[in-house]
């Protein structure tokens, strides 16, 4: 559950919740779901900070009062935390070296580089 939506109405017996503007996952399905009776907003697919750092959706609450049915809308911004979910990657793979066996100790034989796509967890160290 991402959050619990709560709407009140003094003259309504019940309230129905829905998403009026959703975001689509890469497979074309809605990214977020709302339980129409409880207002629980949940994920329909995994979020990835490297794909999008935030999402804006619009939800609404509809009353079931007598006479004219009334509704209200709310824009919800979901911020996606960065997780350490990507592996570091070497930039040149495979690495092949030809060197003389007479090189002195401490001689640099290769310079390697690696990257990590995680925005806040992407610092790479070598050992």
C-alpha positions as a printed NumPy array, in Angstrom:
array([[  0.   ,   0.   ,   0.   ],
       [  1.412,   3.376,  -1.056],
       [ -1.1  ,   5.423,   0.947],
       [ -4.637,   5.426,   2.268],
       [ -7.009,   7.941,   0.646],
       [ -9.665,   9.31 ,   2.983],
       [-12.563,  11.512,   1.935],
       [-15.512,  12.51 ,   4.074],
       [-18.99 ,  13.731,   3.199],
       [-21.538,  14.727,   5.83 ],
       [-24.564,  13.735,   3.755],
       [-23.303,  10.642,   1.908],
       [-23.772,   7.052,   3.002],
       [-20.632,   5.825,   1.262],
       [-17.78 ,   7.048,  -0.916],
       [-16.213,   5.368,  -3.96 ],
       [-12.561,   6.004,  -4.885],
       [-11.054,   5.801,  -8.381],
       [ -8.045,   6.921, -10.382],
       [ -8.965,   9.386, -13.099],
       [ -5.471,   9.848, -14.537],
       [ -3.062,   6.943, -14.152],
       [  0.458,   6.217, -15.357],
       [  1.139,   3.238, -17.599],
       [  3.855,   0.682, -16.958],
       [  6.076,  -0.386, -19.896],
       [  3.73 ,  -3.347, -20.492],
       [  0.792,  -0.937, -20.986],
       [ -0.969,  -1.698, -17.701],
       [ -1.841,   0.883, -15.066],
       [  1.016,   1.46 , -12.635],
       [ -1.222,   2.257,  -9.649],
       [ -4.435,   0.739,  -8.31 ],
       [ -7.   ,   2.085,  -5.856],
       [ -9.448,  -0.025,  -3.887],
       [-12.788,   1.582,  -4.739],
       [-14.289,   1.071,  -1.281],
       [-11.321,   1.402,   1.114],
       [ -9.274,   4.043,  -0.749],
       [ -6.042,   2.047,  -0.452],
       [ -3.66 ,   3.203,  -3.183],
       [ -1.236,   0.445,  -4.172],
       [  1.272,  -0.527,  -6.855],
       [  0.34 ,  -2.673,  -9.823],
       [  4.015,  -2.975, -10.877],
       [  7.468,  -2.333,  -9.426],
       [  8.834,   1.213,  -9.559],
       [ 12.429,   2.02 , -10.503],
       [ 14.089,   5.312,  -9.567],
       [ 16.326,   5.11 , -12.646],
       [ 13.213,   4.998, -14.874],
       [ 11.31 ,   7.815, -13.133],
       [ 11.98 ,   9.681,  -9.88 ],
       [  8.323,  10.63 ,  -9.368],
       [  4.817,  10.014, -10.687],
       [  1.76 ,  12.267, -10.703],
       [ -1.66 ,  10.672, -10.679],
       [ -5.138,  12.071, -10.133],
       [ -7.665,  10.316,  -7.91 ],
       [-11.243,  11.17 ,  -7.142],
       [-13.828,  10.379,  -4.494],
       [-17.483,  10.083,  -5.481],
       [-20.31 ,  10.23 ,  -2.952],
       [-23.478,   8.182,  -3.064],
       [-25.708,  10.877,  -1.552],
       [-29.298,  11.458,  -2.56 ],
       [-29.976,  13.792,  -5.45 ],
       [-26.903,  14.917,  -7.362],
       [-23.812,  12.783,  -6.85 ],
       [-20.777,  14.896,  -6.021],
       [-17.085,  14.216,  -6.454],
       [-13.753,  15.766,  -5.622],
       [-10.35 ,  15.303,  -7.239],
       [ -6.892,  15.16 ,  -5.732],
       [ -3.511,  15.175,  -7.463],
       [ -1.081,  12.763,  -5.801],
       [  2.692,  12.893,  -6.356],
       [  4.579,   9.681,  -5.602],
       [  8.333,  10.081,  -5.057],
       [ 10.434,   6.992,  -5.83 ],
       [ 13.376,   6.276,  -3.53 ],
       [ 16.659,   5.182,  -5.071],
       [ 17.565,   1.641,  -4.078],
       [ 20.861,  -0.082,  -4.668],
       [ 19.264,  -2.36 ,  -7.279],
       [ 21.835,  -2.23 , -10.099],
       [ 25.147,  -4.034, -10.355],
       [ 28.302,  -2.124, -11.262],
       [ 29.449,  -2.82 , -14.82 ],
       [ 32.921,  -2.75 , -16.314],
       [ 33.08 ,  -0.584, -19.43 ],
       [ 35.5  ,  -2.81 , -21.386],
       [ 34.636,  -6.498, -21.258],
       [ 36.466,  -8.782, -21.762],
       [ 39.821,  -7.297, -20.842],
       [ 42.865,  -8.944, -22.453],
       [ 46.377,  -7.915, -21.573],
       [ 49.705,  -8.753, -23.184],
       [ 52.659,  -7.781, -21.027],
       [ 56.278,  -8.575, -20.531],
       [ 57.231, -10.79 , -17.637],
       [ 60.096,  -8.396, -16.944],
       [ 57.917,  -5.48 , -15.781],
       [ 58.954,  -4.121, -12.38 ],
       [ 56.663,  -4.527,  -9.355],
       [ 54.123,  -1.701,  -9.087],
       [ 54.05 ,  -1.064, -12.849],
       [ 50.531,  -0.159, -14.043],
       [ 49.359,  -2.823, -16.46 ],
       [ 45.752,  -1.72 , -17.005],
       [ 43.335,   1.109, -16.344],
       [ 39.781,  -0.149, -15.778],
       [ 36.523,   1.775, -15.486],
       [ 33.136,   0.747, -14.129],
       [ 29.781,   2.477, -13.737],
       [ 26.665,   1.912, -11.657],
       [ 23.26 ,   3.208, -12.778],
       [ 22.023,   3.849,  -9.228],
       [ 21.841,   7.608,  -8.728],
       [ 22.645,   7.736,  -5.003],
       [ 24.254,   4.303,  -4.625],
       [ 26.364,   4.369,  -7.774],
       [ 29.823,   5.041,  -6.32 ],
       [ 32.145,   2.255,  -7.485],
       [ 35.285,   1.156,  -5.61 ],
       [ 37.849,  -1.395,  -6.724],
       [ 39.672,  -3.943,  -4.614]])
